[in-house]
mmCIF file with all atom_site columns, C-alpha atoms in Angstrom:
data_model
loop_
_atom_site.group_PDB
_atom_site.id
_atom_site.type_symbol
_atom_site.label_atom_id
_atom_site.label_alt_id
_atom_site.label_comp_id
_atom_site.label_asym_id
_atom_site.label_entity_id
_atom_site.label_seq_id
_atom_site.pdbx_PDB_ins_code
_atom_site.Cartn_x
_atom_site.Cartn_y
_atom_site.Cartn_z
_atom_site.occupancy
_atom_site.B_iso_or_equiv
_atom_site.pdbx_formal_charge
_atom_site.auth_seq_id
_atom_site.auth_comp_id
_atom_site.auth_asym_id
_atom_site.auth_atom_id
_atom_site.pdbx_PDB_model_num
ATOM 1   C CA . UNK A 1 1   ? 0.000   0.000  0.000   1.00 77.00 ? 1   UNK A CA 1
ATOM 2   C CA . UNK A 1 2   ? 1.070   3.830  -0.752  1.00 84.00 ? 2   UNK A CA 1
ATOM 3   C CA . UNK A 1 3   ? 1.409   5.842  1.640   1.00 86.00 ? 3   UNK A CA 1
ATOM 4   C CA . UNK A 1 4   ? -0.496  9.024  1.920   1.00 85.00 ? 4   UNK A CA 1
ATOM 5   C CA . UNK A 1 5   ? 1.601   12.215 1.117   1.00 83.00 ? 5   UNK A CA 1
ATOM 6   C CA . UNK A 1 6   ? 1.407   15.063 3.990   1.00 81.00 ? 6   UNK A CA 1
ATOM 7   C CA . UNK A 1 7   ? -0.819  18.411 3.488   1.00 77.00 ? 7   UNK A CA 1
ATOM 8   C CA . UNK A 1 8   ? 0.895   21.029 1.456   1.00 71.00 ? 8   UNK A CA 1
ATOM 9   C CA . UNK A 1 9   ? 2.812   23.794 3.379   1.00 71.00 ? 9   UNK A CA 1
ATOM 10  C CA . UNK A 1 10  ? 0.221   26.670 3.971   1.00 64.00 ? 10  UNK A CA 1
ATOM 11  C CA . UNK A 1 11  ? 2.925   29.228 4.812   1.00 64.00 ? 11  UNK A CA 1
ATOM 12  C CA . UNK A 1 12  ? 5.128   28.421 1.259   1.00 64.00 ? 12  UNK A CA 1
ATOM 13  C CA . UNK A 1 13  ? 1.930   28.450 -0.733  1.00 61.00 ? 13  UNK A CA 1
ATOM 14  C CA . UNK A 1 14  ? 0.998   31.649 -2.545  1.00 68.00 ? 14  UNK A CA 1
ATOM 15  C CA . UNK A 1 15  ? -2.231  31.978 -4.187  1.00 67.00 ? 15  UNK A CA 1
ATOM 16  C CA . UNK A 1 16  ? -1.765  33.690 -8.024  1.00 69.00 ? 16  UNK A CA 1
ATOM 17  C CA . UNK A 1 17  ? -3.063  37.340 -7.914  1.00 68.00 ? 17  UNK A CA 1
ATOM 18  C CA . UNK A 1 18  ? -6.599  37.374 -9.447  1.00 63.00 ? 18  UNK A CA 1
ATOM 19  C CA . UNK A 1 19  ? -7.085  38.258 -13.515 1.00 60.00 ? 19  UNK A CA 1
ATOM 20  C CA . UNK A 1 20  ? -7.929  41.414 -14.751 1.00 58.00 ? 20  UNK A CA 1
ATOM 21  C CA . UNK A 1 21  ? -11.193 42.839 -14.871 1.00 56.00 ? 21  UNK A CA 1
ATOM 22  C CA . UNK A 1 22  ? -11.938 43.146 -18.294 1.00 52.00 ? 22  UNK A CA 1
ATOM 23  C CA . UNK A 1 23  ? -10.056 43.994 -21.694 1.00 48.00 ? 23  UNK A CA 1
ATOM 24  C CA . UNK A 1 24  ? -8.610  47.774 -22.108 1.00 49.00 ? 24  UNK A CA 1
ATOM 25  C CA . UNK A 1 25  ? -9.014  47.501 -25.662 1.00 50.00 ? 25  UNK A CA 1
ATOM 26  C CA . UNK A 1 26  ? -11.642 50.181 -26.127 1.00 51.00 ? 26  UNK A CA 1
ATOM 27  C CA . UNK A 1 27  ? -9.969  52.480 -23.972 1.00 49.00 ? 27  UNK A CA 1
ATOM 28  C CA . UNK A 1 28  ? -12.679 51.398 -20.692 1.00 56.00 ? 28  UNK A CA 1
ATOM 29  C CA . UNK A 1 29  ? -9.318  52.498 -17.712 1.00 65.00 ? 29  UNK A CA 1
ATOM 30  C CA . UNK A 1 30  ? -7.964  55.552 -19.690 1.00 68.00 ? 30  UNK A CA 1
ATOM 31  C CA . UNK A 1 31  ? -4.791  56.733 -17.886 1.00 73.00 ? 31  UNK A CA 1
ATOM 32  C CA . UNK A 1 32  ? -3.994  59.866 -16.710 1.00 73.00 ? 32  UNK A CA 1
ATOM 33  C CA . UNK A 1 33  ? -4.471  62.823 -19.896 1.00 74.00 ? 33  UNK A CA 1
ATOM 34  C CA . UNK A 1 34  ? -6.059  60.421 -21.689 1.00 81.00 ? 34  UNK A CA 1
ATOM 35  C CA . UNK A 1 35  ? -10.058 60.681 -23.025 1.00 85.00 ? 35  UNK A CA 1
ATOM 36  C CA . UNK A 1 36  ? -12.526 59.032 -21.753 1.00 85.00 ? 36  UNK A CA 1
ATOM 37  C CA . UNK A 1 37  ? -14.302 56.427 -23.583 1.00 85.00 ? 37  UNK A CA 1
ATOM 38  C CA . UNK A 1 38  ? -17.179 58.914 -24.492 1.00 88.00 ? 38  UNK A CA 1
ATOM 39  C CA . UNK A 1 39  ? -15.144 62.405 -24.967 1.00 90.00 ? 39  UNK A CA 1
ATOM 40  C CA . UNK A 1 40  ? -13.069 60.446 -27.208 1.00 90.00 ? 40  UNK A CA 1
ATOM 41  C CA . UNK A 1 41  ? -15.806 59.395 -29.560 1.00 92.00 ? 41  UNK A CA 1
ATOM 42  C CA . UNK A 1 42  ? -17.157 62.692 -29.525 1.00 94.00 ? 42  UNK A CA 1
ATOM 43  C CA . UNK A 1 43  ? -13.817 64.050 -30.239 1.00 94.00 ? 43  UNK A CA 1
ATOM 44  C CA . UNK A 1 44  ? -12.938 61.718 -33.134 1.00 95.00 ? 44  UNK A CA 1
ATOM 45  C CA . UNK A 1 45  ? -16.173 62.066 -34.731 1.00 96.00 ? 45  UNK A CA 1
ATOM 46  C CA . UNK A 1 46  ? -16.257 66.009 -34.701 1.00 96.00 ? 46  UNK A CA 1
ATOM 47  C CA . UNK A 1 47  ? -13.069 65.898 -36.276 1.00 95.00 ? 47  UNK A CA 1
ATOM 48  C CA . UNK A 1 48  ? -14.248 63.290 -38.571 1.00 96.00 ? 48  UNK A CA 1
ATOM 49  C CA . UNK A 1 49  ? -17.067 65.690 -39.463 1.00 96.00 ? 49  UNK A CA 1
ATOM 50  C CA . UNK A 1 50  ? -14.840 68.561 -39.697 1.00 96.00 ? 50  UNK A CA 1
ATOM 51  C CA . UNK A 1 51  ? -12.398 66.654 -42.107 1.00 94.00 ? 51  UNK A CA 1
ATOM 52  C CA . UNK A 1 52  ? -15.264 65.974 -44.401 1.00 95.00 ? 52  UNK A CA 1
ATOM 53  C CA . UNK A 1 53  ? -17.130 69.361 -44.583 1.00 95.00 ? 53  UNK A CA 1
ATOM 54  C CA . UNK A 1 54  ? -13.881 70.880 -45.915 1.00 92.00 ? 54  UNK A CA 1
ATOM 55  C CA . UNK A 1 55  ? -13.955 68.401 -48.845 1.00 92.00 ? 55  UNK A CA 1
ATOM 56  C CA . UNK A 1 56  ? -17.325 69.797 -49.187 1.00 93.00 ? 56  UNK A CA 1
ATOM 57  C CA . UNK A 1 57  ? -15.614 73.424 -49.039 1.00 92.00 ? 57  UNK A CA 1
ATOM 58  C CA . UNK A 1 58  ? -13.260 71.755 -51.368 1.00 90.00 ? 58  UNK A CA 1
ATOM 59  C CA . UNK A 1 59  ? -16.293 70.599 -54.166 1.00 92.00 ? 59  UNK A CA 1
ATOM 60  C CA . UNK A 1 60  ? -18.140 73.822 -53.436 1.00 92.00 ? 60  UNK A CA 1
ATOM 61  C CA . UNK A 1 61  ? -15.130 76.091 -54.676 1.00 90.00 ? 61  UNK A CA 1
ATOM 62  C CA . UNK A 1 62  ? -14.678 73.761 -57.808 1.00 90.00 ? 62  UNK A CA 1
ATOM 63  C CA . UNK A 1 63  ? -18.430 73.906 -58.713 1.00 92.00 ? 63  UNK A CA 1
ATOM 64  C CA . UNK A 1 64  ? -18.481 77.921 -58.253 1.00 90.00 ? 64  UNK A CA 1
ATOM 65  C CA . UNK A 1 65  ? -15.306 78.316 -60.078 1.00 89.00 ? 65  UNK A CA 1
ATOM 66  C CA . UNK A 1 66  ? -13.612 80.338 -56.712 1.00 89.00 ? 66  UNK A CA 1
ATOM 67  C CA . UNK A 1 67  ? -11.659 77.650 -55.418 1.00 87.00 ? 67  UNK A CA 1
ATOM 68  C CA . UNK A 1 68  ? -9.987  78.036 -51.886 1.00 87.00 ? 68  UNK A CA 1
ATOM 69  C CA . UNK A 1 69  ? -5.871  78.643 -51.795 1.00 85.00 ? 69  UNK A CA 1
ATOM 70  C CA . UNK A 1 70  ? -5.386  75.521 -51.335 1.00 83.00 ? 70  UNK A CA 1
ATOM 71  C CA . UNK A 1 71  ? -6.834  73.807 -53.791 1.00 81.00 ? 71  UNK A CA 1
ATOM 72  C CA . UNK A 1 72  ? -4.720  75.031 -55.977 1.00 81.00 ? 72  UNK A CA 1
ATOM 73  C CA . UNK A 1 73  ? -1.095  73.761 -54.312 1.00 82.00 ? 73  UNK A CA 1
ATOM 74  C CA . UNK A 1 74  ? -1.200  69.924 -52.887 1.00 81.00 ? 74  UNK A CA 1
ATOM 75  C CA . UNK A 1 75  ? 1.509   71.156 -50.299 1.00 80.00 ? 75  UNK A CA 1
ATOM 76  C CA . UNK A 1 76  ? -1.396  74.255 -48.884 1.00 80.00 ? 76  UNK A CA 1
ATOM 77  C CA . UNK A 1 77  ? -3.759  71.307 -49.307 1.00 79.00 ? 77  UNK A CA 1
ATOM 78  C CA . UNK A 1 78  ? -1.810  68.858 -47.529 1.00 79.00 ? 78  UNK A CA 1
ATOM 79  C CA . UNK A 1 79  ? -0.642  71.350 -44.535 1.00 78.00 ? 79  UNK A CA 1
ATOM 80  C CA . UNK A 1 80  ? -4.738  72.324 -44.509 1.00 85.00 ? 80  UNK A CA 1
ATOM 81  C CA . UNK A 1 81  ? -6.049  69.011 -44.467 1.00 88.00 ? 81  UNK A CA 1
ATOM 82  C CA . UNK A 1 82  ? -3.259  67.449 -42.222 1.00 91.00 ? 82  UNK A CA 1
ATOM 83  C CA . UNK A 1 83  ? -3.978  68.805 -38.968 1.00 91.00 ? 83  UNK A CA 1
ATOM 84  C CA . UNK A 1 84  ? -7.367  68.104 -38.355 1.00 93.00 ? 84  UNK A CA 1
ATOM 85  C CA . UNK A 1 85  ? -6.873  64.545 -40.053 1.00 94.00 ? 85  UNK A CA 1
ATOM 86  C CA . UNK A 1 86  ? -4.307  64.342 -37.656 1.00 94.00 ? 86  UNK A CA 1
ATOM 87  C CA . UNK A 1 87  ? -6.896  65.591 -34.873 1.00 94.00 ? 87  UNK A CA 1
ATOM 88  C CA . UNK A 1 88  ? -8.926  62.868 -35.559 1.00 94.00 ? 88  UNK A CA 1
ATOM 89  C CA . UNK A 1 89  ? -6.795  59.937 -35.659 1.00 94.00 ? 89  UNK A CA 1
ATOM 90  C CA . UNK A 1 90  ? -5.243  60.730 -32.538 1.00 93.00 ? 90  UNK A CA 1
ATOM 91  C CA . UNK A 1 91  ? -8.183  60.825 -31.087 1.00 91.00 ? 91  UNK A CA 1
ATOM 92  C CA . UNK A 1 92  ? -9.029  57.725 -32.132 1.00 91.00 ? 92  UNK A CA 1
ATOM 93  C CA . UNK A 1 93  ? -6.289  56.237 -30.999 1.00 90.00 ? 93  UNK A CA 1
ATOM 94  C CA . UNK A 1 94  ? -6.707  58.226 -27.490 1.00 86.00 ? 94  UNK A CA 1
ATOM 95  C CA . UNK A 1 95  ? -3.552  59.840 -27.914 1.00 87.00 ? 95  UNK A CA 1
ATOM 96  C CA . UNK A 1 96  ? -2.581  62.413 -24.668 1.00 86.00 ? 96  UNK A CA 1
ATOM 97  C CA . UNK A 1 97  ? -2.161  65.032 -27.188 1.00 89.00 ? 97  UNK A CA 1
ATOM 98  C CA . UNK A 1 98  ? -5.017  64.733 -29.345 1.00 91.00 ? 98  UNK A CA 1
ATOM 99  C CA . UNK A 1 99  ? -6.705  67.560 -27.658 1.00 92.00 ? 99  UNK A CA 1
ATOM 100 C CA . UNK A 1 100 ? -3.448  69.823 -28.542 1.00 93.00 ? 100 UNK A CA 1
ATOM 101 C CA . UNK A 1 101 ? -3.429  68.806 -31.786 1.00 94.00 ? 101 UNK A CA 1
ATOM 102 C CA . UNK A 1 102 ? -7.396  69.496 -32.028 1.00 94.00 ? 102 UNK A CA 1
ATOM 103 C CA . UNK A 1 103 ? -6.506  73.317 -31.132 1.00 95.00 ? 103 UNK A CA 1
ATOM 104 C CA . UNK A 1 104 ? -3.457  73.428 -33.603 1.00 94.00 ? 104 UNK A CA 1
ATOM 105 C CA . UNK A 1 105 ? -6.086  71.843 -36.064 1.00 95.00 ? 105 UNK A CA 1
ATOM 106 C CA . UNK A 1 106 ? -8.314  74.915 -35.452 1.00 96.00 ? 106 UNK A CA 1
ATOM 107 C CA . UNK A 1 107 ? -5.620  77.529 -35.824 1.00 94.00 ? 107 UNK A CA 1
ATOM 108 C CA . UNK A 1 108 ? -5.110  76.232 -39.043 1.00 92.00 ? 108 UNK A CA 1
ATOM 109 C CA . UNK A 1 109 ? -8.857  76.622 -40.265 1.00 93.00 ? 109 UNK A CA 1
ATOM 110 C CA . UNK A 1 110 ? -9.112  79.795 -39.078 1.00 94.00 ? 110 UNK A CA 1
ATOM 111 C CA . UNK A 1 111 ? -5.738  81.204 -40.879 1.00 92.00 ? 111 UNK A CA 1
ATOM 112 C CA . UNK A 1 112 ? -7.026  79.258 -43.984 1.00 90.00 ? 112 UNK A CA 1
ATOM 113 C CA . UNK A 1 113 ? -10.488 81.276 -43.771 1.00 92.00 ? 113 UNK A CA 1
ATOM 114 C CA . UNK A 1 114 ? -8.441  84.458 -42.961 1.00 92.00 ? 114 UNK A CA 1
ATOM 115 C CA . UNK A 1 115 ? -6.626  83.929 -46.138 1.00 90.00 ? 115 UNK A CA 1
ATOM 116 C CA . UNK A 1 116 ? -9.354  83.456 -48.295 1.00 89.00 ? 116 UNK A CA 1
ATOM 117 C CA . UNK A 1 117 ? -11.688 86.056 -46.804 1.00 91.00 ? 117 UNK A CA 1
ATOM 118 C CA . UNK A 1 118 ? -10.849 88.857 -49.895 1.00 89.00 ? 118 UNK A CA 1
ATOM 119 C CA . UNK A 1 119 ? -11.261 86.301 -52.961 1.00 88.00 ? 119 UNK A CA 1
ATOM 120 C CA . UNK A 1 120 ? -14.024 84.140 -51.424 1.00 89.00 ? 120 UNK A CA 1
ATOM 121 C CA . UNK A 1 121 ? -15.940 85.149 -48.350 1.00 91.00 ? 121 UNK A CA 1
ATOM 122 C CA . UNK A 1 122 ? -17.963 82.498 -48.608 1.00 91.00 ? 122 UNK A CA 1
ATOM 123 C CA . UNK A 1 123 ? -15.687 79.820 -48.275 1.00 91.00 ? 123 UNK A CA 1
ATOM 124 C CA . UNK A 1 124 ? -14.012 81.645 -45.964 1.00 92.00 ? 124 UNK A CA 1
ATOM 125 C CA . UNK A 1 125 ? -16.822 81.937 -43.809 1.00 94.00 ? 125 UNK A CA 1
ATOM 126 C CA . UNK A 1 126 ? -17.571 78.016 -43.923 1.00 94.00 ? 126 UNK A CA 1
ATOM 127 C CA . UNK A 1 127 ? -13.999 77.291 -42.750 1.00 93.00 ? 127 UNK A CA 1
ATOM 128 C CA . UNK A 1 128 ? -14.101 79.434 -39.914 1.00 95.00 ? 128 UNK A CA 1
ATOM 129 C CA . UNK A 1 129 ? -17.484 78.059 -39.207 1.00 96.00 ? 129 UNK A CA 1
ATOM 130 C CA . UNK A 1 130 ? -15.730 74.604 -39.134 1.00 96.00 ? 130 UNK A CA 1
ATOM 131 C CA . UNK A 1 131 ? -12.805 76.423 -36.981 1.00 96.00 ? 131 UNK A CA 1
ATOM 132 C CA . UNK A 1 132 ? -15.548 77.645 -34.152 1.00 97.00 ? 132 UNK A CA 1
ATOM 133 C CA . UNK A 1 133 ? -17.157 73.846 -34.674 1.00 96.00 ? 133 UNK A CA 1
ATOM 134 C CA . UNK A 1 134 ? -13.531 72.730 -34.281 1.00 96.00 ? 134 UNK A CA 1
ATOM 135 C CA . UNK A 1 135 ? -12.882 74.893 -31.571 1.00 97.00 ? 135 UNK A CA 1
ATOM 136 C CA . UNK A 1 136 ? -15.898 74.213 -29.331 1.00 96.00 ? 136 UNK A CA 1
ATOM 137 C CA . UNK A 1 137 ? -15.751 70.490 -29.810 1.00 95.00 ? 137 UNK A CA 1
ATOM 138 C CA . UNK A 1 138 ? -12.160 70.154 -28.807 1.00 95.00 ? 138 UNK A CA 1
ATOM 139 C CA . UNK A 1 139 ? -12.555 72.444 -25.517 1.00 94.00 ? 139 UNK A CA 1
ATOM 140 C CA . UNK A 1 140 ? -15.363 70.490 -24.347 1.00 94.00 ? 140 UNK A CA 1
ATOM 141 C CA . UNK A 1 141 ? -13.476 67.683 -24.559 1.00 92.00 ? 141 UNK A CA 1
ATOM 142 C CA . UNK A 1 142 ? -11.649 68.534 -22.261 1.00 89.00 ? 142 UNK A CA 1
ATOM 143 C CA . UNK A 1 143 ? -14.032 67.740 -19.774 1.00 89.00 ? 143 UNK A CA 1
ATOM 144 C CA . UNK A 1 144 ? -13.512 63.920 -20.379 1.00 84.00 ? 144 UNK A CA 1
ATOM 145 C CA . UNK A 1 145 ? -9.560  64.130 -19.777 1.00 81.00 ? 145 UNK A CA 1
ATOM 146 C CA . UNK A 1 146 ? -8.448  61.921 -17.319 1.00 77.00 ? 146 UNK A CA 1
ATOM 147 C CA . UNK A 1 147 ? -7.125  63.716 -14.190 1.00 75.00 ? 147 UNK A CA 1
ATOM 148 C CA . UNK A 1 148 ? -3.053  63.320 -12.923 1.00 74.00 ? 148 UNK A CA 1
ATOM 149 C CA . UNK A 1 149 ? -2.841  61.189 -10.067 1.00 66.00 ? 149 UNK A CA 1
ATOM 150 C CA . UNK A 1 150 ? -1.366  63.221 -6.930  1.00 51.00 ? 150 UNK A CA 1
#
């Protein structure tokens, strides 16, 4: 006959720590100067909006034959369209500084309608309509910024 083994050691035993509660994939435990899940949504999808209502700026200066300044250099274009675009990803990705690049984003619309404002007030006046849409979207989001720990 075997004999039976003694109890385990209670004072060497260690019990593993428990799992996580759920995934961070979707951003649920932002860290500190992060978004929150909601601010960050609302933040990516203004800018989302934002990105696409200067394409229709874009279209609307083409059809009237008074196009913006620039639509008529890709490098204006690409400086005009790459802030906000990259206001919107990193706010999709819940960057820290997506709200910093949000306001850099709106600086930009607003020189881009102060440039245009003697050969197309129009347009000029729907990109710094976009800038104040910009603007206001991006401070409120600062509400949803997670707080440094002390």
């Amino acid at each position: 006959m075997v004999p039976i083994p003694p109890p385990p050691d209670r004072e060497r035993q260690t019990i593993p720590p428990p799992p996580p509660q759920g995934p961070d994939v979707l951003g649920a435990f932002p860290r500190p100067g992060e978004l929150t899940l909601g601010w960050r949504w609302v933040l990516t999808i203004g800018w989302i909006s934002i990105v696409v209502g200067m394409f229709a700026v874009f279209q609307t200066g083409e059809t009237i034959h008074k196009p913006p300044f620039w639509a008529d250099s890709w490098v204006a274009f690409a400086l005009v369209f790459l802030l906000p675009a990259l206001a919107a990803t990193a706010a999709l990705m819940n960057d820290r500084r997506a709200v910093w690049f949000g306001f850099a984003a709106v600086v930009s619309l607003l020189v881009s309608g102060l440039v245009d404002w003697g050969s197309s007030p129009g347009l000029a006046a729907l990109m710094v309509a976009l800038a104040v849409i910009g603007l206001l979207t991006t401070a409120s989001s600062l509400a949803g910024r997670m707080p440094k720990s002390t």
